[in-house]
Amino acid sequence: MRRLLRRWFSEAGAAGPLPASAAGHPNAGHPNNAARPAPTEENRQELRALEQRLWRLLMQPAVASTGRVHLLDLGMMRDRLGGGWPALRPRVLSAADTIIDRYLTRNDIRFRTAGDDYILVFASLDRHAAALVCARVAQELLQLFLGDDRSADLRVSTAVGVADGQIRFEHALATVLLAGARQSAEPAGAPGGERQDAAASAGAVEPDGFPLMSGAILYTEDGGGKARPVLRQLRLSPDDAGRFGIRYRPVWDIGQQAISTYMGTPVRIFPDGSFIEGSAALTSLTDAMEILQLDADALVESVEILNGLFRNKSRLMMSVPICFETLAARRTRLPFLEICQSIPDYLRRFLIFELLRFPPGVPTGRLSELLHEVSPYCRWTFMRMEFKAQSFSGLAGTGLNGITVAMPADRSAEARLMEELNGIVTAAERAGLMICVAGLSTTSMVVAARASGVKLVAGNRIGPPQDRPRSMVRFDWPDLFRDGDDE
């Protein structure tokens, strides 16, 4: 076991330092990564201290025999993703870190090995509850990146004892653990209320068969027996961190010489009135249910506005954002689709769905599957892409209608950005995709976009984001030059 630990740490150390929190670096020790600088002496000391802490913990017979040490093996996911694994790897590991951290208490330890698997050591859960936590982490990961593929699974290994300096593991598949938990959570003949009360009093499982998570355990000593300080916690109003909402940017259709579309964009508004928008506004959100709530609110608000305009005989296209996390997992996709199904047929032809936060390297079949789910409820589907030279050939034939790119706000680099825009537009045309360019802040950028062949443009030069879309208006080139030109 000590040799195994040393191999993990030596490989991780060669690839880059690990943080002191015992959570492995997101890119540690993977052969697909570029070479990194050699670790410093301070990093080596951190690694040795972490190795010693893990060794002391793992070699306690009581810890192993109670099944508190678990290994979550991502090998089956790597095999299923195949050639898409190198591109998706950072996103998978980041998601795994986030999901695991939601379930761990302050006394628990998570450590990512050099082979991109996870060791989890639980301070208080028994073997059964700890294994179910691992299984639930596996389920969320699989739903996020492989959808509802029933053949996809991950292996959970549980330490059951120590013999001759080696830990003995027993292995199980996540789906088997969860299925057994659901069966045991509903004993035959027990009324629903009694089952839930019994589960709650035992602290074992929720009604859906998953373990109940207790609050964080405060402690005064770490694994080495040293006293730890009790620190003050920051207490701020939720509004101080920014309120989430949606605003609408006018989109100019250059060919029709009209502002006929409003692009719904997520915003995070701070107490001083400033805000950030788009995917950048959502970077602090990792919980899939919170993201679903934002997507659902945006859809409902947009459709209600659209319906009001329609009743007043106004016609307008509206773009509604949907995040990858909402569509990727069944538990979030189905509630969103239920709202979509309630949209009247006469409004669907005025809706555009814009996909946000889709990771690069999503398999073509997976993307086609998700687009097939939402396309009946809208006219077009667009995807927000990074502003850089790239090939869009992998998007052809998936059902995607167009892409949206946001030009960086760097006036000193306008010449270079315009040249890059030409390449992006050419690549989109080859893939048969429409393109909308956002972030245009000067007249020269708008002119350059038109010269590149772009017909849909947005940005401060066209109009600022608004709380509520207006009716379709005529907007031609003289209006662009006349209306507060900045040059």
PDB file of C-alpha atoms in Angstrom, residues 217-469:
ATOM      1  CA  ILE A 217     -18.734  18.227  11.643  1.00  0.00           C
ATOM      2  CA  LEU A 218     -16.722  20.796  13.603  1.00  0.00           C
ATOM      3  CA  TYR A 219     -13.450  19.501  14.931  1.00  0.00           C
ATOM      4  CA  THR A 220     -10.485  20.753  16.941  1.00  0.00           C
ATOM      5  CA  GLU A 221      -7.769  18.327  15.894  1.00  0.00           C
ATOM      6  CA  ASP A 222      -6.467  17.250  12.510  1.00  0.00           C
ATOM      7  CA  GLY A 223      -5.083  13.848  11.581  1.00  0.00           C
ATOM      8  CA  GLY A 224      -1.749  14.647  13.258  1.00  0.00           C
ATOM      9  CA  GLY A 225      -3.298  15.523  16.601  1.00  0.00           C
ATOM     10  CA  LYS A 226      -2.599  19.265  16.279  1.00  0.00           C
ATOM     11  CA  ALA A 227      -5.192  21.756  17.436  1.00  0.00           C
ATOM     12  CA  ARG A 228      -7.029  23.657  14.723  1.00  0.00           C
ATOM     13  CA  PRO A 229      -8.395  27.180  15.238  1.00  0.00           C
ATOM     14  CA  VAL A 230     -12.105  27.875  15.078  1.00  0.00           C
ATOM     15  CA  LEU A 231     -12.344  30.578  12.408  1.00  0.00           C
ATOM     16  CA  ARG A 232     -14.992  33.213  11.926  1.00  0.00           C
ATOM     17  CA  GLN A 233     -17.244  32.635   8.946  1.00  0.00           C
ATOM     18  CA  LEU A 234     -18.048  35.373   6.460  1.00  0.00           C
ATOM     19  CA  ARG A 235     -21.710  36.394   6.716  1.00  0.00           C
ATOM     20  CA  LEU A 236     -23.056  38.450   3.827  1.00  0.00           C
ATOM     21  CA  SER A 237     -26.469  39.010   2.372  1.00  0.00           C
ATOM     22  CA  PRO A 238     -27.171  36.770  -0.644  1.00  0.00           C
ATOM     23  CA  ASP A 239     -27.610  39.944  -2.711  1.00  0.00           C
ATOM     24  CA  ASP A 240     -24.002  40.918  -1.961  1.00  0.00           C
ATOM     25  CA  ALA A 241     -22.848  37.964  -4.049  1.00  0.00           C
ATOM     26  CA  GLY A 242     -25.024  39.118  -6.941  1.00  0.00           C
ATOM     27  CA  ARG A 243     -28.606  38.472  -7.986  1.00  0.00           C
ATOM     28  CA  PHE A 244     -29.220  36.253 -10.988  1.00  0.00           C
ATOM     29  CA  GLY A 245     -31.720  37.148 -13.673  1.00  0.00           C
ATOM     30  CA  ILE A 246     -32.154  37.582 -17.398  1.00  0.00           C
ATOM     31  CA  ARG A 247     -31.885  40.607 -19.672  1.00  0.00           C
ATOM     32  CA  TYR A 248     -32.485  40.970 -23.374  1.00  0.00           C
ATOM     33  CA  ARG A 249     -30.070  42.292 -25.966  1.00  0.00           C
ATOM     34  CA  PRO A 250     -31.386  43.608 -29.299  1.00  0.00           C
ATOM     35  CA  VAL A 251     -30.051  41.708 -32.331  1.00  0.00           C
ATOM     36  CA  TRP A 252     -29.779  43.543 -35.648  1.00  0.00           C
ATOM     37  CA  ASP A 253     -30.697  41.576 -38.754  1.00  0.00           C
ATOM     38  CA  ILE A 254     -28.531  43.378 -41.283  1.00  0.00           C
ATOM     39  CA  GLY A 255     -30.190  41.709 -44.258  1.00  0.00           C
ATOM     40  CA  GLN A 256     -33.718  42.703 -43.162  1.00  0.00           C
ATOM     41  CA  GLN A 257     -32.511  46.080 -41.822  1.00  0.00           C
ATOM     42  CA  ALA A 258     -34.470  45.565 -38.615  1.00  0.00           C
ATOM     43  CA  ILE A 259     -34.076  44.716 -34.953  1.00  0.00           C
ATOM     44  CA  SER A 260     -36.305  41.682 -35.066  1.00  0.00           C
ATOM     45  CA  THR A 261     -34.752  39.460 -32.377  1.00  0.00           C
ATOM     46  CA  TYR A 262     -33.921  39.905 -28.707  1.00  0.00           C
ATOM     47  CA  MET A 263     -31.286  37.656 -27.203  1.00  0.00           C
ATOM     48  CA  GLY A 264     -32.054  36.525 -23.657  1.00  0.00           C
ATOM     49  CA  THR A 265     -28.846  36.399 -21.651  1.00  0.00           C
ATOM     50  CA  PRO A 266     -28.253  35.380 -18.003  1.00  0.00           C
ATOM     51  CA  VAL A 267     -26.971  38.218 -15.842  1.00  0.00           C
ATOM     52  CA  ARG A 268     -25.486  38.492 -12.380  1.00  0.00           C
ATOM     53  CA  ILE A 269     -26.296  41.913 -10.939  1.00  0.00           C
ATOM     54  CA  PHE A 270     -24.180  43.302  -8.092  1.00  0.00           C
ATOM     55  CA  PRO A 271     -25.288  45.726  -5.332  1.00  0.00           C
ATOM     56  CA  ASP A 272     -23.803  48.755  -7.148  1.00  0.00           C
ATOM     57  CA  GLY A 273     -25.877  48.042 -10.270  1.00  0.00           C
ATOM     58  CA  SER A 274     -23.001  46.655 -12.335  1.00  0.00           C
ATOM     59  CA  PHE A 275     -23.433  43.227 -13.894  1.00  0.00           C
ATOM     60  CA  ILE A 276     -21.806  40.489 -15.901  1.00  0.00           C
ATOM     61  CA  GLU A 277     -23.678  38.489 -18.501  1.00  0.00           C
ATOM     62  CA  GLY A 278     -23.700  35.278 -20.478  1.00  0.00           C
ATOM     63  CA  SER A 279     -21.744  32.221 -19.412  1.00  0.00           C
ATOM     64  CA  ALA A 280     -19.452  34.432 -17.299  1.00  0.00           C
ATOM     65  CA  ALA A 281     -22.416  35.240 -15.051  1.00  0.00           C
ATOM     66  CA  LEU A 282     -22.919  31.549 -14.275  1.00  0.00           C
ATOM     67  CA  THR A 283     -19.357  30.537 -13.418  1.00  0.00           C
ATOM     68  CA  SER A 284     -20.107  30.539  -9.680  1.00  0.00           C
ATOM     69  CA  LEU A 285     -22.999  28.107 -10.149  1.00  0.00           C
ATOM     70  CA  THR A 286     -22.223  24.405  -9.976  1.00  0.00           C
ATOM     71  CA  ASP A 287     -25.450  22.928  -8.604  1.00  0.00           C
ATOM     72  CA  ALA A 288     -27.515  21.511 -11.465  1.00  0.00           C
ATOM     73  CA  MET A 289     -30.830  22.265  -9.742  1.00  0.00           C
ATOM     74  CA  GLU A 290     -29.938  25.943  -9.311  1.00  0.00           C
ATOM     75  CA  ILE A 291     -28.982  26.129 -12.982  1.00  0.00           C
ATOM     76  CA  LEU A 292     -32.265  24.439 -13.916  1.00  0.00           C
ATOM     77  CA  GLN A 293     -34.164  27.038 -11.889  1.00  0.00           C
ATOM     78  CA  LEU A 294     -32.475  29.882 -13.778  1.00  0.00           C
ATOM     79  CA  ASP A 295     -33.118  28.250 -17.162  1.00  0.00           C
ATOM     80  CA  ALA A 296     -36.752  27.589 -16.291  1.00  0.00           C
ATOM     81  CA  ASP A 297     -37.286  31.175 -15.077  1.00  0.00           C
ATOM     82  CA  ALA A 298     -35.739  32.534 -18.279  1.00  0.00           C
ATOM     83  CA  LEU A 299     -37.944  30.330 -20.447  1.00  0.00           C
ATOM     84  CA  VAL A 300     -41.174  31.150 -18.616  1.00  0.00           C
ATOM     85  CA  GLU A 301     -40.471  34.900 -18.539  1.00  0.00           C
ATOM     86  CA  SER A 302     -39.504  34.971 -22.226  1.00  0.00           C
ATOM     87  CA  VAL A 303     -42.564  33.041 -23.376  1.00  0.00           C
ATOM     88  CA  GLU A 304     -44.899  35.217 -21.296  1.00  0.00           C
ATOM     89  CA  ILE A 305     -43.393  38.353 -22.836  1.00  0.00           C
ATOM     90  CA  LEU A 306     -43.592  36.830 -26.296  1.00  0.00           C
ATOM     91  CA  ASN A 307     -47.239  35.907 -25.765  1.00  0.00           C
ATOM     92  CA  GLY A 308     -48.068  39.461 -24.673  1.00  0.00           C
ATOM     93  CA  LEU A 309     -46.459  40.878 -27.808  1.00  0.00           C
ATOM     94  CA  PHE A 310     -48.288  38.351 -29.969  1.00  0.00           C
ATOM     95  CA  ARG A 311     -51.668  39.312 -28.476  1.00  0.00           C
ATOM     96  CA  ASN A 312     -50.884  42.943 -29.332  1.00  0.00           C
ATOM     97  CA  LYS A 313     -50.176  41.855 -32.914  1.00  0.00           C
ATOM     98  CA  SER A 314     -46.436  42.448 -32.514  1.00  0.00           C
ATOM     99  CA  ARG A 315     -44.042  39.905 -33.980  1.00  0.00           C
ATOM    100  CA  LEU A 316     -40.604  39.302 -32.520  1.00  0.00           C
ATOM    101  CA  MET A 317     -38.044  36.490 -32.348  1.00  0.00           C
ATOM    102  CA  MET A 318     -36.688  35.733 -28.886  1.00  0.00           C
ATOM    103  CA  SER A 319     -33.606  33.749 -27.922  1.00  0.00           C
ATOM    104  CA  VAL A 320     -33.757  31.731 -24.675  1.00  0.00           C
ATOM    105  CA  PRO A 321     -30.607  30.357 -22.973  1.00  0.00           C
ATOM    106  CA  ILE A 322     -30.333  26.707 -21.875  1.00  0.00           C
ATOM    107  CA  CYS A 323     -27.286  25.393 -20.007  1.00  0.00           C
ATOM    108  CA  PHE A 324     -25.628  22.052 -20.678  1.00  0.00           C
ATOM    109  CA  GLU A 325     -26.267  20.939 -17.108  1.00  0.00           C
ATOM    110  CA  THR A 326     -30.023  21.323 -17.590  1.00  0.00           C
ATOM    111  CA  LEU A 327     -30.162  19.134 -20.682  1.00  0.00           C
ATOM    112  CA  ALA A 328     -27.468  16.605 -19.790  1.00  0.00           C
ATOM    113  CA  ALA A 329     -29.175  14.859 -16.868  1.00  0.00           C
ATOM    114  CA  ARG A 330     -32.615  13.270 -16.935  1.00  0.00           C
ATOM    115  CA  ARG A 331     -33.629  14.690 -13.539  1.00  0.00           C
ATOM    116  CA  THR A 332     -33.163  18.265 -14.821  1.00  0.00           C
ATOM    117  CA  ARG A 333     -34.053  17.754 -18.482  1.00  0.00           C
ATOM    118  CA  LEU A 334     -37.529  16.307 -17.895  1.00  0.00           C
ATOM    119  CA  PRO A 335     -38.841  19.230 -15.766  1.00  0.00           C
ATOM    120  CA  PHE A 336     -37.508  21.676 -18.365  1.00  0.00           C
ATOM    121  CA  LEU A 337     -39.166  19.767 -21.215  1.00  0.00           C
ATOM    122  CA  GLU A 338     -42.460  19.789 -19.307  1.00  0.00           C
ATOM    123  CA  ILE A 339     -42.394  23.589 -19.479  1.00  0.00           C
ATOM    124  CA  CYS A 340     -41.514  23.407 -23.185  1.00  0.00           C
ATOM    125  CA  GLN A 341     -44.526  21.189 -23.827  1.00  0.00           C
ATOM    126  CA  SER A 342     -46.819  23.857 -22.376  1.00  0.00           C
ATOM    127  CA  ILE A 343     -45.650  26.473 -24.923  1.00  0.00           C
ATOM    128  CA  PRO A 344     -48.478  27.129 -27.441  1.00  0.00           C
ATOM    129  CA  ASP A 345     -47.728  25.983 -30.979  1.00  0.00           C
ATOM    130  CA  TYR A 346     -48.187  29.470 -32.404  1.00  0.00           C
ATOM    131  CA  LEU A 347     -45.337  30.816 -30.225  1.00  0.00           C
ATOM    132  CA  ARG A 348     -42.771  28.091 -30.910  1.00  0.00           C
ATOM    133  CA  ARG A 349     -41.932  29.516 -34.343  1.00  0.00           C
ATOM    134  CA  PHE A 350     -40.767  32.723 -32.641  1.00  0.00           C
ATOM    135  CA  LEU A 351     -38.391  30.973 -30.195  1.00  0.00           C
ATOM    136  CA  ILE A 352     -34.664  30.320 -30.523  1.00  0.00           C
ATOM    137  CA  PHE A 353     -32.901  28.127 -27.975  1.00  0.00           C
ATOM    138  CA  GLU A 354     -29.257  29.060 -27.334  1.00  0.00           C
ATOM    139  CA  LEU A 355     -27.134  26.357 -25.697  1.00  0.00           C
ATOM    140  CA  LEU A 356     -24.660  27.600 -23.090  1.00  0.00           C
ATOM    141  CA  ARG A 357     -21.738  25.970 -21.252  1.00  0.00           C
ATOM    142  CA  PHE A 358     -21.492  23.009 -23.604  1.00  0.00           C
ATOM    143  CA  PRO A 359     -17.994  21.538 -23.117  1.00  0.00           C
ATOM    144  CA  PRO A 360     -15.804  21.013 -26.179  1.00  0.00           C
ATOM    145  CA  GLY A 361     -15.617  17.434 -27.331  1.00  0.00           C
ATOM    146  CA  VAL A 362     -19.209  16.432 -26.575  1.00  0.00           C
ATOM    147  CA  PRO A 363     -19.806  13.362 -28.790  1.00  0.00           C
ATOM    148  CA  THR A 364     -21.809  14.128 -31.935  1.00  0.00           C
ATOM    149  CA  GLY A 365     -24.408  11.499 -31.089  1.00  0.00           C
ATOM    150  CA  ARG A 366     -24.914  12.962 -27.621  1.00  0.00           C
ATOM    151  CA  LEU A 367     -25.354  16.474 -29.027  1.00  0.00           C
ATOM    152  CA  SER A 368     -27.830  15.233 -31.639  1.00  0.00           C
ATOM    153  CA  GLU A 369     -29.809  13.470 -28.901  1.00  0.00           C
ATOM    154  CA  LEU A 370     -30.112  16.626 -26.802  1.00  0.00           C
ATOM    155  CA  LEU A 371     -30.997  18.819 -29.779  1.00  0.00           C
ATOM    156  CA  HIS A 372     -33.662  16.326 -30.787  1.00  0.00           C
ATOM    157  CA  GLU A 373     -35.259  16.807 -27.363  1.00  0.00           C
ATOM    158  CA  VAL A 374     -35.665  20.595 -27.647  1.00  0.00           C
ATOM    159  CA  SER A 375     -36.010  21.237 -31.393  1.00  0.00           C
ATOM    160  CA  PRO A 376     -39.791  20.555 -31.505  1.00  0.00           C
ATOM    161  CA  TYR A 377     -40.369  23.579 -29.259  1.00  0.00           C
ATOM    162  CA  CYS A 378     -38.439  26.225 -31.167  1.00  0.00           C
ATOM    163  CA  ARG A 379     -37.631  27.526 -34.626  1.00  0.00           C
ATOM    164  CA  TRP A 380     -33.841  27.386 -34.419  1.00  0.00           C
ATOM    165  CA  THR A 381     -31.133  26.166 -32.066  1.00  0.00           C
ATOM    166  CA  PHE A 382     -27.889  28.088 -31.617  1.00  0.00           C
ATOM    167  CA  MET A 383     -24.839  27.260 -29.504  1.00  0.00           C
ATOM    168  CA  ARG A 384     -22.579  29.767 -27.772  1.00  0.00           C
ATOM    169  CA  MET A 385     -18.997  29.122 -28.880  1.00  0.00           C
ATOM    170  CA  GLU A 386     -15.630  30.565 -27.943  1.00  0.00           C
ATOM    171  CA  PHE A 387     -14.320  33.341 -30.196  1.00  0.00           C
ATOM    172  CA  LYS A 388     -11.354  31.624 -31.805  1.00  0.00           C
ATOM    173  CA  ALA A 389     -10.397  29.961 -35.070  1.00  0.00           C
ATOM    174  CA  GLN A 390     -11.840  26.448 -35.039  1.00  0.00           C
ATOM    175  CA  SER A 391     -13.590  23.870 -37.165  1.00  0.00           C
ATOM    176  CA  PHE A 392     -17.336  23.408 -36.831  1.00  0.00           C
ATOM    177  CA  SER A 393     -17.507  20.328 -39.044  1.00  0.00           C
ATOM    178  CA  GLY A 394     -18.390  18.167 -36.024  1.00  0.00           C
ATOM    179  CA  LEU A 395     -21.595  20.196 -35.563  1.00  0.00           C
ATOM    180  CA  ALA A 396     -22.845  19.577 -39.090  1.00  0.00           C
ATOM    181  CA  GLY A 397     -25.734  17.133 -39.237  1.00  0.00           C
ATOM    182  CA  THR A 398     -26.508  17.318 -35.495  1.00  0.00           C
ATOM    183  CA  GLY A 399     -29.590  19.488 -35.968  1.00  0.00           C
ATOM    184  CA  LEU A 400     -27.868  22.670 -34.772  1.00  0.00           C
ATOM    185  CA  ASN A 401     -28.869  25.713 -36.842  1.00  0.00           C
ATOM    186  CA  GLY A 402     -26.267  28.261 -35.848  1.00  0.00           C
ATOM    187  CA  ILE A 403     -23.575  29.496 -33.474  1.00  0.00           C
ATOM    188  CA  THR A 404     -23.096  32.651 -31.425  1.00  0.00           C
ATOM    189  CA  VAL A 405     -19.660  34.096 -30.729  1.00  0.00           C
ATOM    190  CA  ALA A 406     -18.842  37.139 -28.605  1.00  0.00           C
ATOM    191  CA  MET A 407     -16.070  39.380 -29.899  1.00  0.00           C
ATOM    192  CA  PRO A 408     -13.688  40.393 -27.086  1.00  0.00           C
ATOM    193  CA  ALA A 409     -13.914  44.058 -26.049  1.00  0.00           C
ATOM    194  CA  ASP A 410     -10.359  45.036 -26.981  1.00  0.00           C
ATOM    195  CA  ARG A 411     -10.262  48.063 -29.284  1.00  0.00           C
ATOM    196  CA  SER A 412      -6.475  47.936 -29.509  1.00  0.00           C
ATOM    197  CA  ALA A 413      -6.731  44.522 -31.177  1.00  0.00           C
ATOM    198  CA  GLU A 414      -9.588  45.257 -33.578  1.00  0.00           C
ATOM    199  CA  ALA A 415      -7.527  44.485 -36.699  1.00  0.00           C
ATOM    200  CA  ARG A 416      -6.543  41.042 -35.383  1.00  0.00           C
ATOM    201  CA  LEU A 417     -10.059  40.301 -34.129  1.00  0.00           C
ATOM    202  CA  MET A 418     -11.567  41.168 -37.491  1.00  0.00           C
ATOM    203  CA  GLU A 419      -9.144  38.808 -39.207  1.00  0.00           C
ATOM    204  CA  GLU A 420     -10.065  36.032 -36.775  1.00  0.00           C
ATOM    205  CA  LEU A 421     -13.741  36.772 -37.393  1.00  0.00           C
ATOM    206  CA  ASN A 422     -13.282  36.133 -41.122  1.00  0.00           C
ATOM    207  CA  GLY A 423     -11.932  32.659 -40.335  1.00  0.00           C
ATOM    208  CA  ILE A 424     -14.768  31.874 -37.900  1.00  0.00           C
ATOM    209  CA  VAL A 425     -17.431  32.945 -40.399  1.00  0.00           C
ATOM    210  CA  THR A 426     -15.840  30.874 -43.161  1.00  0.00           C
ATOM    211  CA  ALA A 427     -15.726  27.788 -40.918  1.00  0.00           C
ATOM    212  CA  ALA A 428     -19.382  28.269 -39.933  1.00  0.00           C
ATOM    213  CA  GLU A 429     -20.486  28.613 -43.554  1.00  0.00           C
ATOM    214  CA  ARG A 430     -18.669  25.404 -44.481  1.00  0.00           C
ATOM    215  CA  ALA A 431     -20.609  23.586 -41.751  1.00  0.00           C
ATOM    216  CA  GLY A 432     -23.898  25.066 -42.971  1.00  0.00           C
ATOM    217  CA  LEU A 433     -24.410  27.106 -39.791  1.00  0.00           C
ATOM    218  CA  MET A 434     -25.803  30.595 -39.336  1.00  0.00           C
ATOM    219  CA  ILE A 435     -23.708  32.882 -37.167  1.00  0.00           C
ATOM    220  CA  CYS A 436     -24.530  35.679 -34.759  1.00  0.00           C
ATOM    221  CA  VAL A 437     -21.707  37.911 -33.507  1.00  0.00           C
ATOM    222  CA  ALA A 438     -22.237  39.578 -30.129  1.00  0.00           C
ATOM    223  CA  GLY A 439     -20.059  41.987 -28.180  1.00  0.00           C
ATOM    224  CA  LEU A 440     -19.759  44.594 -30.951  1.00  0.00           C
ATOM    225  CA  SER A 441     -19.022  47.928 -29.307  1.00  0.00           C
ATOM    226  CA  THR A 442     -17.948  50.124 -32.241  1.00  0.00           C
ATOM    227  CA  THR A 443     -19.288  50.978 -35.666  1.00  0.00           C
ATOM    228  CA  SER A 444     -16.102  49.689 -37.278  1.00  0.00           C
ATOM    229  CA  MET A 445     -16.677  46.256 -35.713  1.00  0.00           C
ATOM    230  CA  VAL A 446     -20.222  46.177 -37.075  1.00  0.00           C
ATOM    231  CA  VAL A 447     -18.993  47.126 -40.544  1.00  0.00           C
ATOM    232  CA  ALA A 448     -16.278  44.466 -40.379  1.00  0.00           C
ATOM    233  CA  ALA A 449     -18.810  41.843 -39.292  1.00  0.00           C
ATOM    234  CA  ARG A 450     -21.035  42.726 -42.256  1.00  0.00           C
ATOM    235  CA  ALA A 451     -18.050  42.532 -44.612  1.00  0.00           C
ATOM    236  CA  SER A 452     -17.313  39.026 -43.271  1.00  0.00           C
ATOM    237  CA  GLY A 453     -20.801  37.901 -44.251  1.00  0.00           C
ATOM    238  CA  VAL A 454     -22.432  38.091 -40.817  1.00  0.00           C
ATOM    239  CA  LYS A 455     -26.133  39.001 -40.886  1.00  0.00           C
ATOM    240  CA  LEU A 456     -26.987  38.901 -37.156  1.00  0.00           C
ATOM    241  CA  VAL A 457     -25.050  41.185 -34.796  1.00  0.00           C
ATOM    242  CA  ALA A 458     -25.485  42.359 -31.205  1.00  0.00           C
ATOM    243  CA  GLY A 459     -23.586  44.420 -28.684  1.00  0.00           C
ATOM    244  CA  ASN A 460     -23.552  47.850 -27.078  1.00  0.00           C
ATOM    245  CA  ARG A 461     -23.220  49.447 -30.517  1.00  0.00           C
ATOM    246  CA  ILE A 462     -26.618  47.990 -31.430  1.00  0.00           C
ATOM    247  CA  GLY A 463     -28.189  48.511 -28.027  1.00  0.00           C
ATOM    248  CA  PRO A 464     -27.671  47.788 -24.312  1.00  0.00           C
ATOM    249  CA  PRO A 465     -29.350  44.871 -22.537  1.00  0.00           C
ATOM    250  CA  GLN A 466     -32.899  45.640 -21.466  1.00  0.00           C
ATOM    251  CA  ASP A 467     -35.227  44.343 -18.775  1.00  0.00           C
ATOM    252  CA  ARG A 468     -37.957  43.816 -21.352  1.00  0.00           C
ATOM    253  CA  PRO A 469     -37.815  43.478 -25.162  1.00  0.00           C
TER     254      PRO A 469
END
